[in-house]
Amino acid sequence: MSKNVAELIKYIRKQNKLTQKQFANKFFITEKTVSNYENGLRTPDLDFLNKVCEEFNLTLDYFMETSKTESNPNNLVVSEKNGKCAIYDKNRSVYLTPHIYDRVILSHYDSHIAYNANDLVDEGRVIPKMGEVAYSAIIDNFGNVKALPNLIFAYNYNLPFNMFNVCPALNKVDNKFYLLNSNGELLSKGYERIVAIDKWHADSEHDFGLYYGLEYKQDRLNNEKSIKSRKLLYVDGKEIKVTLTDINDNWDCKVKEFESIDVLVKYIKKYGPNMITLAPDLIFKASENYPKIVNSVCEYVDSLNENIKCENFLNYALKVVTEYATNFKPKAQSVSQSELYPNKIFAKNIIEANSLRKQISDLYDIIGLV
């Protein structure tokens, strides 16, 4: 018998919180038979597998995979059947999970979020909300499941696990938000809210690993809530020690120290391109600062682990600084040709690399550097 089929039978039983005896009673077989199936000592016949599929809303395709090799996240889709969701690998034509979840959020990377909710329905679809998630889990590209019953991912609809395999989630034990990795390990201390920093959040599919950790205060007289403290967090969960201005404004909250281009460049090289949006406007009024920013982003990417090098970092940075350049149109200053372009542009292929070089040229053209 295929070891995978044995594992899948055990997986289905455990996901439905059944003992071997309860599972056996459903199909009028003995507990010993279930044990033999799960340990690969006996081969279930097609009739039994059909009954399992009918009972748990599966298809026989679920048992037909020949190996548990890792799937490419780009090939994964959410499959719905009778109001329940599963992860389906369309390239290999196999289900990585059965249809047992109320919602599945796919990441562009290696870890995905699945959860079940209590009976809360909106327009015919179960929508988990805070305090009403009954079950949370992380699912990897192998289909392996790590249950996280004390964590709520419901408010991270557009930001599942990022390229660093990190995601914010609410811990129901203390009602605080934490950054955690795909192993379920808490990386940061708890905050009333954690927000990913991305000026183009509505258009972006990427979370580049910079966050605000927020604490609030309540004005009882006016019944209004304001921010008591705002901490800058990196993807590893550690606070970045900087001076934030106007902490109640999400879009115009800046870092005082970034009035110096040298300081800004230093922080970009260490923490990534999201730092650009925290720079005061005066930084973008000097045309000679733009090549320094672009080159610092490339240096940051060069410092990353090989498996998360990605042209999206530079794409994002160019999108940000091009908008600033368009708004401010700084007067061109003398910049040497060697400072204009980064030594390396990290991209998956030559077409993407040329596209990034074109974006850089267009940016510098706006501010008169080329």
Short mmCIF file of C-alpha atoms in Angstrom, two decimals:
data_model
loop_
_atom_site.label_atom_id
_atom_site.label_comp_id
_atom_site.label_asym_id
_atom_site.label_seq_id
_atom_site.Cartn_x
_atom_site.Cartn_y
_atom_site.Cartn_z
CA MET A 1 0.00 0.00 0.00
CA SER A 2 1.17 3.54 -0.70
CA LYS A 3 2.40 5.13 2.47
CA ASN A 4 0.72 8.36 1.37
CA VAL A 5 -2.75 6.82 1.38
CA ALA A 6 -2.12 5.58 4.92
CA GLU A 7 -1.05 9.06 5.97
CA LEU A 8 -4.05 10.65 4.27
CA ILE A 9 -6.54 8.40 6.06
CA LYS A 10 -4.96 9.29 9.39
CA TYR A 11 -4.90 12.96 8.42
CA ILE A 12 -8.62 12.97 7.53
CA ARG A 13 -9.52 11.22 10.80
CA LYS A 14 -7.50 13.66 12.93
CA GLN A 15 -8.72 16.75 11.08
CA ASN A 16 -12.27 15.69 11.87
CA LYS A 17 -11.32 15.06 15.53
CA LEU A 18 -12.28 11.38 15.46
CA THR A 19 -10.72 8.53 17.40
CA GLN A 20 -9.91 5.36 15.49
CA LYS A 21 -12.99 3.76 17.07
CA GLN A 22 -15.29 6.64 16.05
CA PHE A 23 -13.85 6.60 12.54
CA ALA A 24 -14.34 2.82 12.32
CA ASN A 25 -17.97 3.07 13.45
CA LYS A 26 -18.75 5.50 10.62
CA PHE A 27 -17.79 2.85 8.04
CA PHE A 28 -18.85 -0.30 9.91
CA ILE A 29 -15.32 -1.65 10.19
CA THR A 30 -13.19 -2.53 13.21
CA GLU A 31 -10.84 -0.23 15.07
CA LYS A 32 -8.06 -2.71 14.25
CA THR A 33 -8.76 -2.31 10.53
CA VAL A 34 -8.42 1.46 10.81
CA SER A 35 -5.12 1.02 12.64
CA ASN A 36 -3.87 -1.33 9.92
CA TYR A 37 -4.87 1.16 7.20
CA GLU A 38 -3.11 4.02 8.95
CA ASN A 39 0.06 2.01 9.52
CA GLY A 40 0.19 0.70 5.96
CA LEU A 41 -0.37 -2.93 7.03
CA ARG A 42 -3.55 -3.33 4.96
CA THR A 43 -4.69 -1.82 1.67
CA PRO A 44 -8.17 -0.19 1.67
CA ASP A 45 -10.27 -1.13 -1.33
CA LEU A 46 -11.83 1.36 -3.74
CA ASP A 47 -15.28 0.95 -2.17
CA PHE A 48 -13.94 2.08 1.23
CA LEU A 49 -12.13 5.08 -0.27
CA ASN A 50 -15.32 6.08 -2.11
CA LYS A 51 -17.23 5.99 1.19
CA VAL A 52 -14.58 8.17 2.86
CA CYS A 53 -14.80 10.67 0.01
CA GLU A 54 -18.58 10.78 0.23
CA GLU A 55 -18.54 11.22 4.02
CA PHE A 56 -15.96 14.05 4.04
CA ASN A 57 -16.74 15.82 0.75
CA LEU A 58 -13.60 14.66 -1.06
CA THR A 59 -12.90 13.30 -4.50
CA LEU A 60 -10.86 10.21 -5.31
CA ASP A 61 -8.21 12.53 -6.76
CA TYR A 62 -7.30 13.27 -3.17
CA PHE A 63 -5.97 9.71 -2.76
CA MET A 64 -4.40 9.47 -6.18
CA GLU A 65 -1.22 11.46 -5.60
CA THR A 66 1.87 9.26 -5.82
CA SER A 67 4.24 11.41 -3.79
CA LYS A 68 4.26 14.27 -1.33
CA THR A 69 6.70 16.38 -3.31
CA GLU A 70 6.53 20.10 -2.71
CA SER A 71 4.16 22.12 -4.85
CA ASN A 72 4.91 25.45 -6.48
CA PRO A 73 2.79 28.12 -4.75
CA ASN A 74 2.05 29.66 -8.15
CA ASN A 75 0.20 26.47 -9.09
CA LEU A 76 -2.08 26.44 -6.05
CA VAL A 77 -5.72 27.51 -6.04
CA VAL A 78 -8.52 27.41 -3.48
CA SER A 79 -11.16 24.83 -4.37
CA GLU A 80 -14.67 25.13 -2.93
CA LYS A 81 -17.16 22.31 -2.56
CA ASN A 82 -20.41 22.44 -0.58
CA GLY A 83 -19.26 25.59 1.18
CA LYS A 84 -15.91 24.13 2.27
CA CYS A 85 -12.44 24.97 0.96
CA ALA A 86 -9.37 22.95 0.06
CA ILE A 87 -5.98 23.67 -1.51
CA TYR A 88 -5.65 22.22 -4.99
CA ASP A 89 -2.44 21.94 -7.03
CA LYS A 90 -3.65 22.50 -10.59
CA ASN A 91 -0.30 21.59 -12.15
CA ARG A 92 -0.15 18.14 -10.50
CA SER A 93 -3.95 17.70 -10.38
CA VAL A 94 -3.99 16.75 -6.70
CA TYR A 95 -5.56 18.10 -3.53
CA LEU A 96 -3.11 19.04 -0.80
CA THR A 97 -5.93 19.12 1.76
CA PRO A 98 -9.50 17.82 1.94
CA HIS A 99 -12.47 20.19 1.72
CA ILE A 100 -12.77 20.92 5.44
CA TYR A 101 -11.99 24.64 5.83
CA ASP A 102 -14.29 27.66 5.87
CA ARG A 103 -11.59 29.85 4.34
CA VAL A 104 -8.10 29.44 2.91
CA ILE A 105 -5.73 32.36 2.25
CA LEU A 106 -2.97 31.48 -0.19
CA SER A 107 0.41 33.12 0.03
CA HIS A 108 2.72 33.78 -2.93
CA TYR A 109 5.35 31.90 -0.98
CA ASP A 110 5.58 28.74 1.12
CA SER A 111 2.99 29.00 3.91
CA HIS A 112 -0.77 29.41 3.67
CA ILE A 113 -3.52 30.14 6.19
CA ALA A 114 -6.65 28.05 6.75
CA TYR A 115 -9.32 28.38 9.38
CA ASN A 116 -12.79 27.37 10.40
CA ALA A 117 -15.33 29.67 12.01
CA ASN A 118 -18.45 29.50 14.03
CA ASP A 119 -21.68 29.96 12.07
CA LEU A 120 -21.23 33.54 10.91
CA VAL A 121 -22.52 33.98 7.37
CA ASP A 122 -22.32 36.99 5.05
CA GLU A 123 -23.90 36.71 1.59
CA GLY A 124 -23.87 32.94 1.83
CA ARG A 125 -20.19 32.66 2.79
CA VAL A 126 -18.74 31.94 6.21
CA ILE A 127 -16.67 34.96 7.29
CA PRO A 128 -14.57 34.59 10.45
CA LYS A 129 -14.37 37.67 12.63
CA MET A 130 -12.45 38.45 15.79
CA GLY A 131 -13.37 36.12 18.63
CA GLU A 132 -15.32 33.79 16.36
CA VAL A 133 -12.56 31.76 14.73
CA ALA A 134 -12.89 28.18 15.91
CA TYR A 135 -9.74 26.78 14.31
CA SER A 136 -6.60 28.24 12.71
CA ALA A 137 -3.84 26.45 10.83
CA ILE A 138 -0.74 27.00 8.71
CA ILE A 139 -0.42 24.77 5.64
CA ASP A 140 2.83 24.42 3.71
CA ASN A 141 3.40 23.51 0.06
CA PHE A 142 3.60 19.83 0.99
CA GLY A 143 0.07 19.93 2.43
CA ASN A 144 1.37 19.55 5.99
CA VAL A 145 -0.81 21.25 8.60
CA LYS A 146 0.18 23.01 11.82
CA ALA A 147 -2.91 23.81 13.90
CA LEU A 148 -2.85 27.11 15.79
CA PRO A 149 -6.14 27.24 17.73
CA ASN A 150 -5.13 30.28 19.82
CA LEU A 151 -4.31 32.49 16.83
CA ILE A 152 -6.62 34.51 14.59
CA PHE A 153 -5.61 35.39 11.04
CA ALA A 154 -9.01 36.78 10.03
CA TYR A 155 -7.87 40.36 9.61
CA ASN A 156 -4.97 39.50 7.31
CA TYR A 157 -7.03 38.90 4.18
CA ASN A 158 -4.49 40.51 1.85
CA LEU A 159 -1.31 39.85 3.80
CA PRO A 160 -0.72 36.17 4.50
CA PHE A 161 2.81 34.89 5.05
CA ASN A 162 5.34 36.98 3.16
CA MET A 163 8.62 36.04 1.48
CA PHE A 164 10.25 35.92 4.93
CA ASN A 165 7.54 33.45 6.07
CA VAL A 166 6.32 35.96 8.66
CA CYS A 167 2.76 37.12 9.33
CA PRO A 168 0.88 39.14 12.00
CA ALA A 169 -1.80 37.33 14.01
CA LEU A 170 -3.95 37.90 17.08
CA ASN A 171 -3.27 35.72 20.12
CA LYS A 172 -6.61 34.93 21.78
CA VAL A 173 -4.90 34.23 25.13
CA ASP A 174 -3.91 37.86 25.78
CA ASN A 175 -5.79 39.58 22.91
CA LYS A 176 -2.53 41.00 21.51
CA PHE A 177 -1.11 40.96 17.99
CA TYR A 178 2.28 39.35 17.35
CA LEU A 179 4.55 38.73 14.40
CA LEU A 180 5.04 35.00 14.00
CA ASN A 181 6.84 32.68 11.59
CA SER A 182 5.42 29.69 9.76
CA ASN A 183 6.48 27.39 12.61
CA GLY A 184 4.03 29.26 14.83
CA GLU A 185 6.82 30.87 16.86
CA LEU A 186 6.10 34.39 18.18
CA LEU A 187 8.83 36.80 17.03
CA SER A 188 7.73 40.12 18.51
CA LYS A 189 6.22 41.28 21.75
CA GLY A 190 2.47 41.82 21.76
CA TYR A 191 0.72 44.99 20.55
CA GLU A 192 -2.90 46.09 20.33
CA ARG A 193 -2.42 46.10 16.56
CA ILE A 194 0.33 45.35 14.04
CA VAL A 195 0.13 47.03 10.62
CA ALA A 196 2.32 46.23 7.61
CA ILE A 197 3.92 49.37 6.18
CA ASP A 198 3.23 49.78 2.48
CA LYS A 199 2.20 53.12 0.98
CA TRP A 200 0.61 51.27 -1.95
CA HIS A 201 -0.99 48.61 0.22
CA ALA A 202 -4.21 48.47 -1.80
CA ASP A 203 -2.33 47.64 -5.01
CA SER A 204 0.45 45.52 -3.55
CA GLU A 205 0.56 41.76 -3.18
CA HIS A 206 3.77 41.98 -1.19
CA ASP A 207 4.65 42.64 2.43
CA PHE A 208 8.34 43.56 2.59
CA GLY A 209 8.81 43.04 6.31
CA LEU A 210 8.36 46.41 8.03
CA TYR A 211 5.52 47.04 10.49
CA TYR A 212 4.01 49.43 12.99
CA GLY A 213 3.26 48.06 16.46
CA LEU A 214 0.45 50.22 17.90
CA GLU A 215 -0.94 50.85 21.37
CA TYR A 216 -4.06 52.99 21.90
CA LYS A 217 -5.53 55.30 24.52
CA GLN A 218 -9.22 56.02 25.05
CA ASP A 219 -10.61 59.53 25.58
CA ARG A 220 -13.65 58.72 27.69
CA LEU A 221 -15.08 62.23 27.54
CA ASN A 222 -15.20 62.33 23.74
CA ASN A 223 -15.39 58.54 23.32
CA GLU A 224 -12.50 58.71 20.85
CA LYS A 225 -9.50 56.47 20.44
CA SER A 226 -6.03 57.75 19.58
CA ILE A 227 -2.61 56.18 19.28
CA LYS A 228 -0.63 56.16 22.51
CA SER A 229 2.55 54.71 21.02
CA ARG A 230 3.80 53.60 17.62
CA LYS A 231 6.84 51.34 17.35
CA LEU A 232 8.69 50.51 14.16
CA LEU A 233 9.21 46.73 13.79
CA TYR A 234 11.38 44.72 11.42
CA VAL A 235 10.45 41.30 10.10
CA ASP A 236 12.46 39.59 12.88
CA GLY A 237 10.14 41.17 15.47
CA LYS A 238 12.69 43.59 16.92
CA GLU A 239 11.91 47.26 17.42
CA ILE A 240 13.91 49.71 15.28
CA LYS A 241 15.03 52.60 17.45
CA VAL A 242 14.04 55.78 15.58
CA THR A 243 12.08 58.96 16.36
CA LEU A 244 8.64 58.84 14.72
CA THR A 245 6.76 62.10 14.12
CA ASP A 246 2.96 62.60 14.14
CA ILE A 247 2.26 59.07 15.37
CA ASN A 248 -1.50 59.40 14.75
CA ASP A 249 -1.06 59.79 10.99
CA ASN A 250 -0.46 56.54 9.11
CA TRP A 251 0.58 58.16 5.84
CA ASP A 252 2.59 61.16 7.04
CA CYS A 253 4.34 59.57 9.99
CA LYS A 254 8.04 60.19 9.28
CA VAL A 255 11.38 59.37 10.91
CA LYS A 256 13.16 62.46 12.21
CA GLU A 257 16.62 60.95 11.65
CA PHE A 258 15.89 60.44 7.94
CA GLU A 259 16.33 64.16 7.28
CA SER A 260 19.90 63.03 6.59
CA ILE A 261 20.28 61.06 3.34
CA ASP A 262 23.27 59.22 4.82
CA VAL A 263 21.15 57.96 7.72
CA LEU A 264 18.27 56.99 5.41
CA VAL A 265 20.62 55.05 3.12
CA LYS A 266 22.13 53.25 6.13
CA TYR A 267 18.67 52.12 7.31
CA ILE A 268 17.53 51.07 3.82
CA LYS A 269 20.61 48.85 3.50
CA LYS A 270 19.72 47.20 6.82
CA TYR A 271 15.91 47.11 6.79
CA GLY A 272 14.75 47.42 3.18
CA PRO A 273 12.83 49.73 0.82
CA ASN A 274 9.83 50.44 3.08
CA MET A 275 12.12 52.89 4.87
CA ILE A 276 11.77 55.23 1.87
CA THR A 277 8.17 56.14 2.75
CA LEU A 278 9.30 57.23 6.24
CA ALA A 279 11.69 59.87 4.86
CA PRO A 280 10.71 63.57 5.14
CA ASP A 281 9.84 65.34 1.90
CA LEU A 282 13.04 67.38 1.85
CA ILE A 283 15.00 64.22 0.99
CA PHE A 284 13.15 64.04 -2.36
CA LYS A 285 13.83 67.65 -3.28
CA ALA A 286 17.50 66.85 -4.00
CA SER A 287 17.99 64.98 -7.27
CA GLU A 288 21.37 63.57 -6.19
CA ASN A 289 19.60 61.56 -3.45
CA TYR A 290 17.70 59.34 -5.87
CA PRO A 291 20.67 57.26 -7.12
CA LYS A 292 21.80 56.82 -3.51
CA ILE A 293 18.37 55.44 -2.58
CA VAL A 294 18.19 53.11 -5.59
CA ASN A 295 21.68 51.75 -4.95
CA SER A 296 20.98 51.24 -1.24
CA VAL A 297 17.91 49.10 -2.08
CA CYS A 298 20.09 46.93 -4.34
CA GLU A 299 22.62 46.54 -1.54
CA TYR A 300 19.84 45.44 0.80
CA VAL A 301 18.66 42.81 -1.68
CA ASP A 302 22.25 41.62 -2.08
CA SER A 303 22.43 41.03 1.68
CA LEU A 304 19.37 38.78 1.76
CA ASN A 305 19.34 35.01 1.85
CA GLU A 306 19.47 33.63 -1.69
CA ASN A 307 15.97 32.12 -1.54
CA ILE A 308 14.27 35.49 -0.94
CA LYS A 309 16.14 37.65 -3.43
CA CYS A 310 13.43 39.24 -5.46
CA GLU A 311 13.08 41.95 -8.08
CA ASN A 312 9.92 43.10 -6.29
CA PHE A 313 12.05 45.01 -3.76
CA LEU A 314 13.51 47.21 -6.49
CA ASN A 315 10.19 47.44 -8.35
CA TYR A 316 8.56 48.69 -5.18
CA ALA A 317 11.32 51.21 -4.45
CA LEU A 318 11.21 52.58 -7.99
CA LYS A 319 7.45 52.97 -7.78
CA VAL A 320 7.79 54.94 -4.54
CA VAL A 321 10.62 57.28 -5.58
CA THR A 322 9.13 57.86 -9.05
CA GLU A 323 5.99 59.23 -7.42
CA TYR A 324 8.07 61.50 -5.21
CA ALA A 325 10.14 62.62 -8.22
CA THR A 326 6.97 63.37 -10.21
CA ASN A 327 5.57 65.45 -7.34
CA PHE A 328 8.73 67.39 -6.48
CA LYS A 329 10.59 67.55 -9.83
CA PRO A 330 13.89 68.44 -8.14
CA LYS A 331 16.44 70.49 -10.04
CA ALA A 332 19.17 68.27 -11.51
CA GLN A 333 22.54 68.27 -9.81
CA SER A 334 25.83 66.96 -11.13
CA VAL A 335 26.05 63.22 -10.48
CA SER A 336 28.80 60.98 -11.80
CA GLN A 337 27.75 58.21 -14.20
CA SER A 338 29.15 55.57 -11.85
CA GLU A 339 26.68 56.66 -9.13
CA LEU A 340 23.61 56.52 -11.36
CA TYR A 341 23.09 52.79 -11.76
CA PRO A 342 23.56 49.90 -9.33
CA ASN A 343 26.30 47.39 -10.06
CA LYS A 344 23.78 44.55 -9.80
CA ILE A 345 20.09 44.33 -10.53
CA PHE A 346 18.56 41.19 -9.09
CA ALA A 347 15.84 39.75 -11.31
CA LYS A 348 14.66 36.33 -12.37
CA ASN A 349 15.55 36.81 -16.02
CA ILE A 350 17.05 39.26 -18.50
CA ILE A 351 13.64 40.64 -19.53
CA GLU A 352 12.82 41.66 -15.96
CA ALA A 353 16.34 43.05 -15.47
CA ASN A 354 15.98 45.22 -18.58
CA SER A 355 12.56 46.37 -17.40
CA LEU A 356 14.07 47.50 -14.07
CA ARG A 357 16.87 49.35 -15.87
CA LYS A 358 14.24 51.10 -18.00
CA GLN A 359 12.35 52.15 -14.86
CA ILE A 360 15.55 53.59 -13.41
CA SER A 361 16.24 55.52 -16.62
CA ASP A 362 12.68 56.87 -16.65
CA LEU A 363 13.03 57.95 -13.01
CA TYR A 364 16.29 59.79 -13.63
CA ASP A 365 14.84 61.38 -16.75
CA ILE A 366 12.03 62.90 -14.66
CA ILE A 367 14.54 64.69 -12.44
CA GLY A 368 16.99 65.51 -15.22
CA LEU A 369 19.85 63.20 -14.25
CA VAL A 370 20.12 61.60 -17.71
#
